[in-house]
CSV table of C-alpha atoms in Angstrom, one decimal:
chain,number,residue,atom,x,y,z
A,1,UNK,CA,0.0,0.0,0.0
A,2,UNK,CA,1.0,3.6,-0.5
A,3,UNK,CA,-0.4,7.0,0.5
A,4,UNK,CA,-2.0,10.0,-1.2
A,5,UNK,CA,1.2,12.0,-0.5
A,6,UNK,CA,2.8,10.1,-3.4
A,7,UNK,CA,1.0,12.4,-5.9
A,8,UNK,CA,-1.1,15.6,-6.0
A,9,UNK,CA,-4.7,14.6,-5.3
A,10,UNK,CA,-5.8,18.2,-5.6
A,11,UNK,CA,-4.4,18.6,-9.1
A,12,UNK,CA,-6.8,15.8,-10.2
A,13,UNK,CA,-9.9,16.7,-8.1
A,14,UNK,CA,-10.0,20.5,-8.2
A,15,UNK,CA,-11.9,20.4,-11.6
A,16,UNK,CA,-14.4,17.9,-10.3
A,17,UNK,CA,-16.2,19.8,-7.5
A,18,UNK,CA,-19.9,19.0,-7.6
A,19,UNK,CA,-19.5,16.7,-10.6
A,20,UNK,CA,-20.4,13.1,-11.1
A,21,UNK,CA,-17.1,11.1,-11.0
A,22,UNK,CA,-17.9,8.0,-13.0
A,23,UNK,CA,-16.4,9.6,-16.2
A,24,UNK,CA,-13.3,10.9,-14.5
A,25,UNK,CA,-10.2,8.6,-14.9
A,26,UNK,CA,-8.6,8.4,-11.4
A,27,UNK,CA,-5.0,7.3,-10.7
A,28,UNK,CA,-4.5,3.8,-9.4
A,29,UNK,CA,-3.5,5.2,-5.9
A,30,UNK,CA,-7.1,5.8,-5.2
A,31,UNK,CA,-8.0,2.1,-5.7
A,32,UNK,CA,-8.1,-1.1,-3.6
A,33,UNK,CA,-7.3,-4.3,-5.5
A,34,UNK,CA,-10.9,-5.5,-6.0
A,35,UNK,CA,-13.4,-4.7,-8.7
A,36,UNK,CA,-16.7,-3.1,-7.8
A,37,UNK,CA,-18.4,-6.4,-8.7
A,38,UNK,CA,-16.3,-8.1,-6.0
A,39,UNK,CA,-17.2,-5.3,-3.5
A,40,UNK,CA,-21.0,-6.1,-4.2
A,41,UNK,CA,-20.3,-9.7,-3.4
A,42,UNK,CA,-19.5,-8.7,0.1
A,43,UNK,CA,-23.2,-8.4,0.7
A,44,UNK,CA,-23.0,-12.1,1.1
A,45,UNK,CA,-20.6,-12.2,4.0
A,46,UNK,CA,-23.4,-12.7,6.6
A,47,UNK,CA,-25.5,-15.1,4.6
A,48,UNK,CA,-26.3,-17.0,7.8
A,49,UNK,CA,-28.8,-14.2,8.5
A,50,UNK,CA,-30.8,-15.1,5.4
A,51,UNK,CA,-30.8,-18.7,6.5
A,52,UNK,CA,-31.9,-17.6,10.0
A,53,UNK,CA,-34.7,-15.5,8.5
A,54,UNK,CA,-35.8,-18.5,6.4
A,55,UNK,CA,-36.0,-20.6,9.6
A,56,UNK,CA,-38.3,-18.2,11.5
A,57,UNK,CA,-42.0,-18.9,11.5
A,58,UNK,CA,-42.9,-15.5,12.8
A,59,UNK,CA,-43.0,-12.7,10.2
A,60,UNK,CA,-41.8,-10.1,12.7
A,61,UNK,CA,-38.7,-12.1,13.5
A,62,UNK,CA,-38.1,-12.6,9.8
A,63,UNK,CA,-38.3,-8.8,9.2
A,64,UNK,CA,-35.9,-8.2,12.2
A,65,UNK,CA,-33.4,-10.7,10.7
A,66,UNK,CA,-33.7,-9.3,7.1
A,67,UNK,CA,-33.1,-5.8,8.6
A,68,UNK,CA,-29.9,-7.1,10.3
A,69,UNK,CA,-28.9,-8.6,6.9
A,70,UNK,CA,-29.4,-5.3,5.1
A,71,UNK,CA,-27.2,-3.5,7.7
A,72,UNK,CA,-24.6,-6.3,7.7
A,73,UNK,CA,-24.4,-5.9,3.9
A,74,UNK,CA,-22.9,-2.4,4.2
A,75,UNK,CA,-20.8,-3.1,7.3
A,76,UNK,CA,-17.7,-4.0,5.3
A,77,UNK,CA,-17.5,-0.4,4.1
A,78,UNK,CA,-16.1,0.6,7.6
A,79,UNK,CA,-12.6,2.1,7.1
A,80,UNK,CA,-12.6,0.9,3.5
A,81,UNK,CA,-11.3,4.2,2.0
A,82,UNK,CA,-9.9,2.7,-1.2
A,83,UNK,CA,-12.0,2.9,-4.4
A,84,UNK,CA,-12.8,-0.4,-6.1
A,85,UNK,CA,-11.8,-0.6,-9.7
A,86,UNK,CA,-14.6,0.4,-12.2
A,87,UNK,CA,-15.7,-2.8,-13.9
A,88,UNK,CA,-15.2,-3.0,-17.6
A,89,UNK,CA,-18.4,-3.5,-19.8
A,90,UNK,CA,-19.1,-7.2,-19.8
A,91,UNK,CA,-16.9,-8.0,-16.8
A,92,UNK,CA,-18.3,-10.7,-14.5
A,93,UNK,CA,-17.7,-12.2,-11.1
A,94,UNK,CA,-18.9,-15.5,-9.7
A,95,UNK,CA,-18.6,-16.9,-6.2
A,96,UNK,CA,-19.7,-20.3,-5.0
A,97,UNK,CA,-19.5,-20.9,-1.3
A,98,UNK,CA,-20.8,-24.4,-0.4
A,99,UNK,CA,-19.9,-23.7,3.3
A,100,UNK,CA,-22.2,-20.7,3.4
A,101,UNK,CA,-24.8,-22.2,1.1
A,102,UNK,CA,-25.0,-19.9,-1.9
A,103,UNK,CA,-23.7,-19.1,-5.4
A,104,UNK,CA,-23.4,-15.6,-6.8
A,105,UNK,CA,-23.0,-14.1,-10.3
A,106,UNK,CA,-22.7,-10.4,-11.3
A,107,UNK,CA,-22.1,-8.6,-14.6
A,108,UNK,CA,-21.3,-5.0,-15.6
A,109,UNK,CA,-24.3,-4.4,-17.8
A,110,UNK,CA,-23.7,-0.8,-18.7
A,111,UNK,CA,-20.7,1.5,-18.8
A,112,UNK,CA,-22.2,5.0,-19.0
A,113,UNK,CA,-24.0,5.2,-16.7
A,114,UNK,CA,-22.2,2.4,-14.8
A,115,UNK,CA,-24.6,-0.3,-13.8
A,116,UNK,CA,-23.7,-3.6,-12.0
A,117,UNK,CA,-26.3,-6.4,-11.8
A,118,UNK,CA,-26.1,-9.3,-9.5
A,119,UNK,CA,-28.0,-12.5,-8.7
A,120,UNK,CA,-27.5,-15.0,-5.8
A,121,UNK,CA,-29.4,-18.1,-4.9
A,122,UNK,CA,-29.3,-20.5,-1.9
A,123,UNK,CA,-27.9,-23.9,-2.7
A,124,UNK,CA,-30.9,-25.4,-0.8
A,125,UNK,CA,-33.3,-23.5,-3.1
A,126,UNK,CA,-34.4,-21.5,0.0
A,127,UNK,CA,-33.7,-17.9,-1.1
A,128,UNK,CA,-33.0,-15.6,-4.1
A,129,UNK,CA,-31.1,-12.3,-3.7
A,130,UNK,CA,-30.7,-9.9,-6.6
A,131,UNK,CA,-30.4,-6.3,-7.7
A,132,UNK,CA,-28.7,-3.7,-9.8
A,133,UNK,CA,-26.6,-0.9,-8.4
A,134,UNK,CA,-26.0,2.5,-10.1
A,135,UNK,CA,-23.3,4.1,-8.0
A,136,UNK,CA,-23.3,7.9,-8.2
A,137,UNK,CA,-20.0,9.4,-7.0
A,138,UNK,CA,-19.7,13.2,-6.4
A,139,UNK,CA,-16.8,15.2,-5.1
A,140,UNK,CA,-17.7,18.1,-2.7
A,141,UNK,CA,-14.3,19.7,-2.0
A,142,UNK,CA,-13.2,17.7,1.1
A,143,UNK,CA,-15.3,14.6,0.6
A,144,UNK,CA,-16.5,12.1,-2.0
A,145,UNK,CA,-20.1,11.0,-1.7
A,146,UNK,CA,-21.3,7.7,-3.1
A,147,UNK,CA,-25.1,7.3,-3.6
A,148,UNK,CA,-25.8,3.6,-4.4
A,149,UNK,CA,-29.0,3.9,-6.5
A,150,UNK,CA,-30.9,0.8,-7.4
A,151,UNK,CA,-33.2,-1.7,-5.8
A,152,UNK,CA,-32.1,-4.8,-3.8
A,153,UNK,CA,-34.5,-7.7,-3.6
A,154,UNK,CA,-34.5,-10.7,-1.2
A,155,UNK,CA,-37.0,-13.5,-1.8
A,156,UNK,CA,-37.6,-16.1,1.0
A,157,UNK,CA,-39.0,-18.9,-1.1
A,158,UNK,CA,-40.3,-21.1,1.7
A,159,UNK,CA,-42.4,-18.2,3.0
A,160,UNK,CA,-43.4,-16.9,-0.4
A,161,UNK,CA,-42.1,-13.4,0.7
A,162,UNK,CA,-40.2,-10.7,-1.1
A,163,UNK,CA,-38.3,-7.8,0.6
A,164,UNK,CA,-36.9,-4.8,-1.2
A,165,UNK,CA,-34.7,-1.8,-0.1
A,166,UNK,CA,-32.0,0.6,-1.3
A,167,UNK,CA,-28.7,1.1,0.5
A,168,UNK,CA,-27.7,4.3,2.4
A,169,UNK,CA,-25.3,7.0,1.1
A,170,UNK,CA,-21.6,6.5,1.8
A,171,UNK,CA,-19.3,9.5,2.3
A,172,UNK,CA,-15.5,9.4,2.4
A,173,UNK,CA,-14.1,12.5,4.2
A,174,UNK,CA,-10.6,14.2,3.9
A,175,UNK,CA,-9.8,13.0,0.4
A,176,UNK,CA,-7.3,15.9,0.0
A,177,UNK,CA,-5.6,16.2,3.5
A,178,UNK,CA,-6.1,14.6,6.9
A,179,UNK,CA,-7.1,11.1,7.9
A,180,UNK,CA,-9.6,9.5,5.7
A,181,UNK,CA,-12.8,8.4,7.4
A,182,UNK,CA,-16.2,7.1,6.4
A,183,UNK,CA,-19.8,7.6,7.4
A,184,UNK,CA,-23.1,6.3,6.0
A,185,UNK,CA,-26.3,8.2,6.2
A,186,UNK,CA,-29.9,8.3,4.9
A,187,UNK,CA,-33.1,6.4,5.4
A,188,UNK,CA,-33.4,2.7,4.3
A,189,UNK,CA,-36.9,1.4,3.9
A,190,UNK,CA,-37.3,-2.3,3.8
A,191,UNK,CA,-40.7,-3.5,2.5
A,192,UNK,CA,-42.2,-6.9,2.9
A,193,UNK,CA,-44.4,-7.1,-0.2
A,194,UNK,CA,-46.4,-10.1,1.1
A,195,UNK,CA,-47.5,-8.7,4.5
A,196,UNK,CA,-47.2,-5.0,4.0
A,197,UNK,CA,-44.8,-4.7,7.0
A,198,UNK,CA,-42.1,-2.1,6.7
A,199,UNK,CA,-38.8,-1.5,8.5
A,200,UNK,CA,-37.6,2.1,8.5
A,201,UNK,CA,-33.9,2.4,9.4
A,202,UNK,CA,-32.3,5.9,9.9
A,203,UNK,CA,-28.5,5.8,9.3
A,204,UNK,CA,-27.6,8.9,11.2
A,205,UNK,CA,-25.1,11.5,9.9
A,206,UNK,CA,-22.1,12.2,12.2
A,207,UNK,CA,-23.4,15.6,13.5
A,208,UNK,CA,-21.4,18.5,14.9
A,209,UNK,CA,-19.8,16.6,17.9
A,210,UNK,CA,-19.8,13.1,16.3
A,211,UNK,CA,-22.3,11.8,18.9
A,212,UNK,CA,-24.4,10.1,16.2
A,213,UNK,CA,-21.4,8.7,14.2
A,214,UNK,CA,-22.3,5.2,12.7
A,215,UNK,CA,-25.6,5.1,14.7
A,216,UNK,CA,-28.8,3.4,13.4
A,217,UNK,CA,-32.2,3.9,14.8
A,218,UNK,CA,-35.5,2.7,13.4
A,219,UNK,CA,-38.6,0.6,13.8
A,220,UNK,CA,-40.8,-2.1,12.2
A,221,UNK,CA,-44.4,-1.3,11.5
A,222,UNK,CA,-47.3,-3.3,10.2
A,223,UNK,CA,-49.5,-2.4,7.2
A,224,UNK,CA,-51.7,-0.3,9.5
A,225,UNK,CA,-48.6,1.7,10.7
A,226,UNK,CA,-48.6,0.1,14.2
A,227,UNK,CA,-45.1,0.0,15.6
A,228,UNK,CA,-44.1,-3.7,16.3
A,229,UNK,CA,-40.4,-3.4,17.2
A,230,UNK,CA,-37.7,-0.8,17.6
A,231,UNK,CA,-34.2,-1.4,16.1
A,232,UNK,CA,-31.0,0.4,17.2
A,233,UNK,CA,-27.2,0.0,17.1
A,234,UNK,CA,-24.3,0.9,14.9
A,235,UNK,CA,-23.6,-0.4,11.4
A,236,UNK,CA,-19.9,-0.7,12.4
A,237,UNK,CA,-20.7,-2.9,15.4
A,238,UNK,CA,-24.0,-4.5,16.2
A,239,UNK,CA,-27.8,-4.3,15.9
A,240,UNK,CA,-30.4,-4.9,18.6
A,241,UNK,CA,-34.2,-4.9,18.7
A,242,UNK,CA,-36.6,-4.2,21.6
A,243,UNK,CA,-40.4,-3.8,22.3
A,244,UNK,CA,-41.4,-0.2,21.4
A,245,UNK,CA,-43.0,0.6,24.9
A,246,UNK,CA,-39.8,-0.6,26.7
A,247,UNK,CA,-37.7,1.5,24.4
A,248,UNK,CA,-39.8,4.6,25.0
A,249,UNK,CA,-39.8,4.3,28.8
A,250,UNK,CA,-36.0,3.8,28.7
A,251,UNK,CA,-35.6,7.0,26.6
A,252,UNK,CA,-37.9,8.9,29.0
A,253,UNK,CA,-35.8,7.8,32.0
A,254,UNK,CA,-32.6,8.8,30.1
A,255,UNK,CA,-34.0,12.3,29.5
A,256,UNK,CA,-35.1,12.7,33.1
A,257,UNK,CA,-31.6,11.7,34.2
A,258,UNK,CA,-30.1,14.4,32.0
A,259,UNK,CA,-28.2,11.9,29.8
A,260,UNK,CA,-28.0,14.4,27.0
A,261,UNK,CA,-25.7,17.0,28.5
A,262,UNK,CA,-24.5,20.0,26.5
A,263,UNK,CA,-21.0,19.9,25.3
A,264,UNK,CA,-18.6,22.9,24.8
A,265,UNK,CA,-18.7,24.5,21.4
A,266,UNK,CA,-15.8,24.0,19.1
A,267,UNK,CA,-13.3,26.9,19.2
A,268,UNK,CA,-13.1,27.4,15.4
A,269,UNK,CA,-15.5,27.6,12.6
A,270,UNK,CA,-15.6,24.4,10.4
A,271,UNK,CA,-15.5,26.3,7.1
A,272,UNK,CA,-11.7,26.4,6.4
A,273,UNK,CA,-9.1,24.4,4.5
A,274,UNK,CA,-8.3,22.1,7.4
A,275,UNK,CA,-9.3,18.5,7.5
A,276,UNK,CA,-12.7,17.4,8.8
A,277,UNK,CA,-11.4,15.4,11.8
A,278,UNK,CA,-13.1,12.2,12.5
A,279,UNK,CA,-14.8,12.4,15.8
A,280,UNK,CA,-13.3,10.5,18.7
A,281,UNK,CA,-14.6,6.9,18.7
A,282,UNK,CA,-17.8,7.1,20.8
A,283,UNK,CA,-18.8,4.6,23.5
A,284,UNK,CA,-20.1,1.3,22.2
A,285,UNK,CA,-23.9,0.9,21.9
A,286,UNK,CA,-25.6,1.2,25.2
A,287,UNK,CA,-27.9,-1.8,25.4
A,288,UNK,CA,-31.3,-1.3,26.9
A,289,UNK,CA,-32.4,-4.1,29.2
A,290,UNK,CA,-34.7,-6.5,27.5
A,291,UNK,CA,-33.1,-6.1,24.0
A,292,UNK,CA,-32.4,-9.0,21.7
A,293,UNK,CA,-29.1,-9.1,19.7
A,294,UNK,CA,-29.8,-9.4,15.9
A,295,UNK,CA,-26.3,-9.2,14.5
A,296,UNK,CA,-22.7,-8.5,15.5
A,297,UNK,CA,-19.9,-7.6,13.1
A,298,UNK,CA,-17.1,-10.2,12.4
A,299,UNK,CA,-13.7,-9.2,13.7
A,300,UNK,CA,-11.1,-8.4,11.0
A,301,UNK,CA,-7.8,-10.1,10.4
A,302,UNK,CA,-5.0,-8.8,12.6
A,303,UNK,CA,-3.1,-7.3,9.7
A,304,UNK,CA,-6.2,-5.8,8.0
A,305,UNK,CA,-4.9,-2.2,8.2
A,306,UNK,CA,-2.0,-3.3,5.9
A,307,UNK,CA,-4.4,-4.9,3.5
A,308,UNK,CA,-6.8,-2.0,2.6
A,309,UNK,CA,-8.8,-2.7,5.7
A,310,UNK,CA,-10.2,-5.8,4.1
A,311,UNK,CA,-12.4,-8.2,6.0
A,312,UNK,CA,-11.5,-12.0,6.1
A,313,UNK,CA,-14.3,-12.4,3.5
A,314,UNK,CA,-12.9,-9.7,1.2
A,315,UNK,CA,-9.4,-11.0,1.4
A,316,UNK,CA,-10.5,-14.3,-0.3
A,317,UNK,CA,-12.5,-12.7,-3.1
A,318,UNK,CA,-9.6,-12.4,-5.7
A,319,UNK,CA,-8.1,-15.8,-4.9
A,320,UNK,CA,-7.4,-17.9,-8.1
A,321,UNK,CA,-7.1,-21.4,-6.9
A,322,UNK,CA,-5.5,-24.2,-9.0
A,323,UNK,CA,-7.8,-25.4,-11.7
A,324,UNK,CA,-10.2,-22.5,-11.3
A,325,UNK,CA,-9.0,-20.7,-14.5
A,326,UNK,CA,-10.3,-23.6,-16.6
A,327,UNK,CA,-13.9,-23.3,-15.3
A,328,UNK,CA,-14.3,-19.5,-14.9
A,329,UNK,CA,-15.8,-17.3,-17.5
A,330,UNK,CA,-13.0,-15.4,-19.4
A,331,UNK,CA,-14.6,-12.2,-18.2
A,332,UNK,CA,-14.2,-12.9,-14.5
A,333,UNK,CA,-12.5,-10.2,-12.4
A,334,UNK,CA,-10.0,-12.7,-11.0
A,335,UNK,CA,-8.4,-12.8,-14.5
A,336,UNK,CA,-8.2,-9.0,-14.8
A,337,UNK,CA,-4.5,-8.1,-15.0
A,338,UNK,CA,-4.4,-4.6,-13.5
A,339,UNK,CA,-6.1,-5.7,-10.3
A,340,UNK,CA,-3.8,-8.8,-10.1
A,341,UNK,CA,-0.7,-6.6,-10.5
A,342,UNK,CA,-1.9,-4.2,-7.8
A,343,UNK,CA,-2.6,-7.1,-5.4
A,344,UNK,CA,1.0,-8.2,-6.0
A,345,UNK,CA,2.3,-4.7,-5.2
A,346,UNK,CA,3.3,-4.0,-8.9
A,347,UNK,CA,1.9,-0.6,-9.0
A,348,UNK,CA,3.5,0.7,-12.2
A,349,UNK,CA,2.5,-2.5,-14.1
A,350,UNK,CA,-1.0,-2.2,-12.7
A,351,UNK,CA,-1.3,1.4,-13.8
A,352,UNK,CA,-0.1,0.5,-17.4
A,353,UNK,CA,-2.5,-2.4,-17.6
A,354,UNK,CA,-5.4,-0.3,-16.3
A,355,UNK,CA,-4.7,2.3,-19.1
A,356,UNK,CA,-4.4,-0.5,-21.7
A,357,UNK,CA,-7.8,-2.1,-20.7
A,358,UNK,CA,-9.6,1.3,-20.7
A,359,UNK,CA,-8.2,2.1,-24.2
A,360,UNK,CA,-9.2,-1.4,-25.4
A,361,UNK,CA,-12.7,-0.7,-24.1
A,362,UNK,CA,-12.9,2.7,-25.8
A,363,UNK,CA,-11.6,1.2,-29.1
A,364,UNK,CA,-14.3,-1.6,-29.0
A,365,UNK,CA,-17.0,1.0,-28.3
A,366,UNK,CA,-15.9,3.0,-31.3
A,367,UNK,CA,-15.9,-0.1,-33.5
A,368,UNK,CA,-19.4,-1.0,-32.4
A,369,UNK,CA,-20.6,2.6,-33.1
A,370,UNK,CA,-19.0,2.5,-36.6
A,371,UNK,CA,-20.7,-0.8,-37.4
A,372,UNK,CA,-24.0,0.3,-35.7
A,373,UNK,CA,-23.9,-2.8,-33.4
A,374,UNK,CA,-25.5,-2.5,-30.0
A,375,UNK,CA,-23.8,-4.1,-27.0
A,376,UNK,CA,-25.6,-7.2,-25.8
A,377,UNK,CA,-25.4,-8.2,-22.1
A,378,UNK,CA,-24.7,-11.9,-21.5
A,379,UNK,CA,-26.3,-12.9,-18.2
A,380,UNK,CA,-28.9,-10.2,-17.4
A,381,UNK,CA,-31.6,-8.4,-19.3
A,382,UNK,CA,-33.4,-5.1,-18.7
A,383,UNK,CA,-36.8,-5.5,-17.2
A,384,UNK,CA,-39.1,-4.4,-14.4
A,385,UNK,CA,-38.7,-5.4,-10.7
A,386,UNK,CA,-41.8,-7.6,-10.1
A,387,UNK,CA,-42.4,-6.2,-6.6
A,388,UNK,CA,-41.6,-2.4,-7.0
A,389,UNK,CA,-42.5,-1.9,-10.7
A,390,UNK,CA,-39.3,0.1,-11.1
A,391,UNK,CA,-36.7,-0.6,-13.9
A,392,UNK,CA,-34.3,-3.4,-12.9
A,393,UNK,CA,-31.8,-5.8,-14.4
A,394,UNK,CA,-33.0,-9.4,-14.1
A,395,UNK,CA,-31.0,-12.6,-14.3
A,396,UNK,CA,-31.4,-14.5,-17.6
A,397,UNK,CA,-30.2,-17.8,-16.1
A,398,UNK,CA,-27.7,-20.3,-17.5
A,399,UNK,CA,-24.4,-18.9,-16.2
A,400,UNK,CA,-23.6,-22.1,-14.2
A,401,UNK,CA,-24.1,-24.3,-17.3
A,402,UNK,CA,-20.7,-22.8,-18.1
A,403,UNK,CA,-21.2,-22.3,-21.9
A,404,UNK,CA,-18.7,-19.4,-22.2
A,405,UNK,CA,-17.9,-19.7,-26.0
A,406,UNK,CA,-19.5,-16.4,-26.9
A,407,UNK,CA,-18.1,-14.2,-24.0
A,408,UNK,CA,-16.5,-11.0,-25.1
A,409,UNK,CA,-12.7,-10.6,-25.1
A,410,UNK,CA,-12.3,-7.7,-22.6
A,411,UNK,CA,-8.9,-8.3,-21.1
């Protein structure tokens, strides 16, 4: 790994304030050695929560567990300040984990705008998890904001239930100077399309004194808007649920006891050229008596900070085991040379390969335009989400039959 002091970040970003970054070519120093398709696969790290949701007979317990899965799916972002490589058009990534009970396939289905589609299924035919992500990146002077547009759908087949949601916004602070740090904010609404139940989760922004950093607070309501459960915790740590009346009385007691004391004002105005310091790490989640634990984050490898802050799950995503090359699609990220060089610490080679691949992609696009040929996706097609009625990319099927004879040559 190397630092931003190795080159002038400002010389690249000063022209980009307020602009969408997907069309800007960034130096490789911004990257981590994974493709965005592999980053999406990290949603599957806590697949045990889907299996747990399938096992519950009570719809409220299923919604609580699905909410925990939705939060766990973005937990790997914590301290991950490297940007994943933009996938090339037609790039794919597959992952089969028999130990976790799923198989997964994703494809870059559009380049401008960048759209990544994915589909995963339980090996016991108990769930289907799919979606398409349209990441919008904007630079705001000191920070880069990533808004992950697109619908995520989880189907629990045994219960004939479908849940949909969108992920929160992610913001990386201090991209010019200072210590990089991440927060996620926004409202995530999970809808059970079979029962009408909803879970509304508020990912809280850091706030002036950092008191709310990483905090989540929300509730589950039925179709008549009656609150059934309160959910609270931190997306970097753990998630708990509790009965709404117990939660309210605990909050009342806290207010009576003056738990929210005023803190001194900061001595200087925030509007200057200095870094937006990450607030001091706040106390861990204060658990209200009577709460039930829904999820706790996995600990990271001891040397994670020297490996782009990868989780144990992320570390394994680019492994190319013996014999794997013969069965993978030729478009799989593991075969992408620039990412492989970066993983091996060969930064100059990685940078040259990245430029070569991007130039090859541009030349192929010009050739198609000249011959008036439209790009055809291989494993997904553009359609409508059957539950939300919104545009979506749906899996065509057939990937795991492994007929890869007509895959494009992108590397």
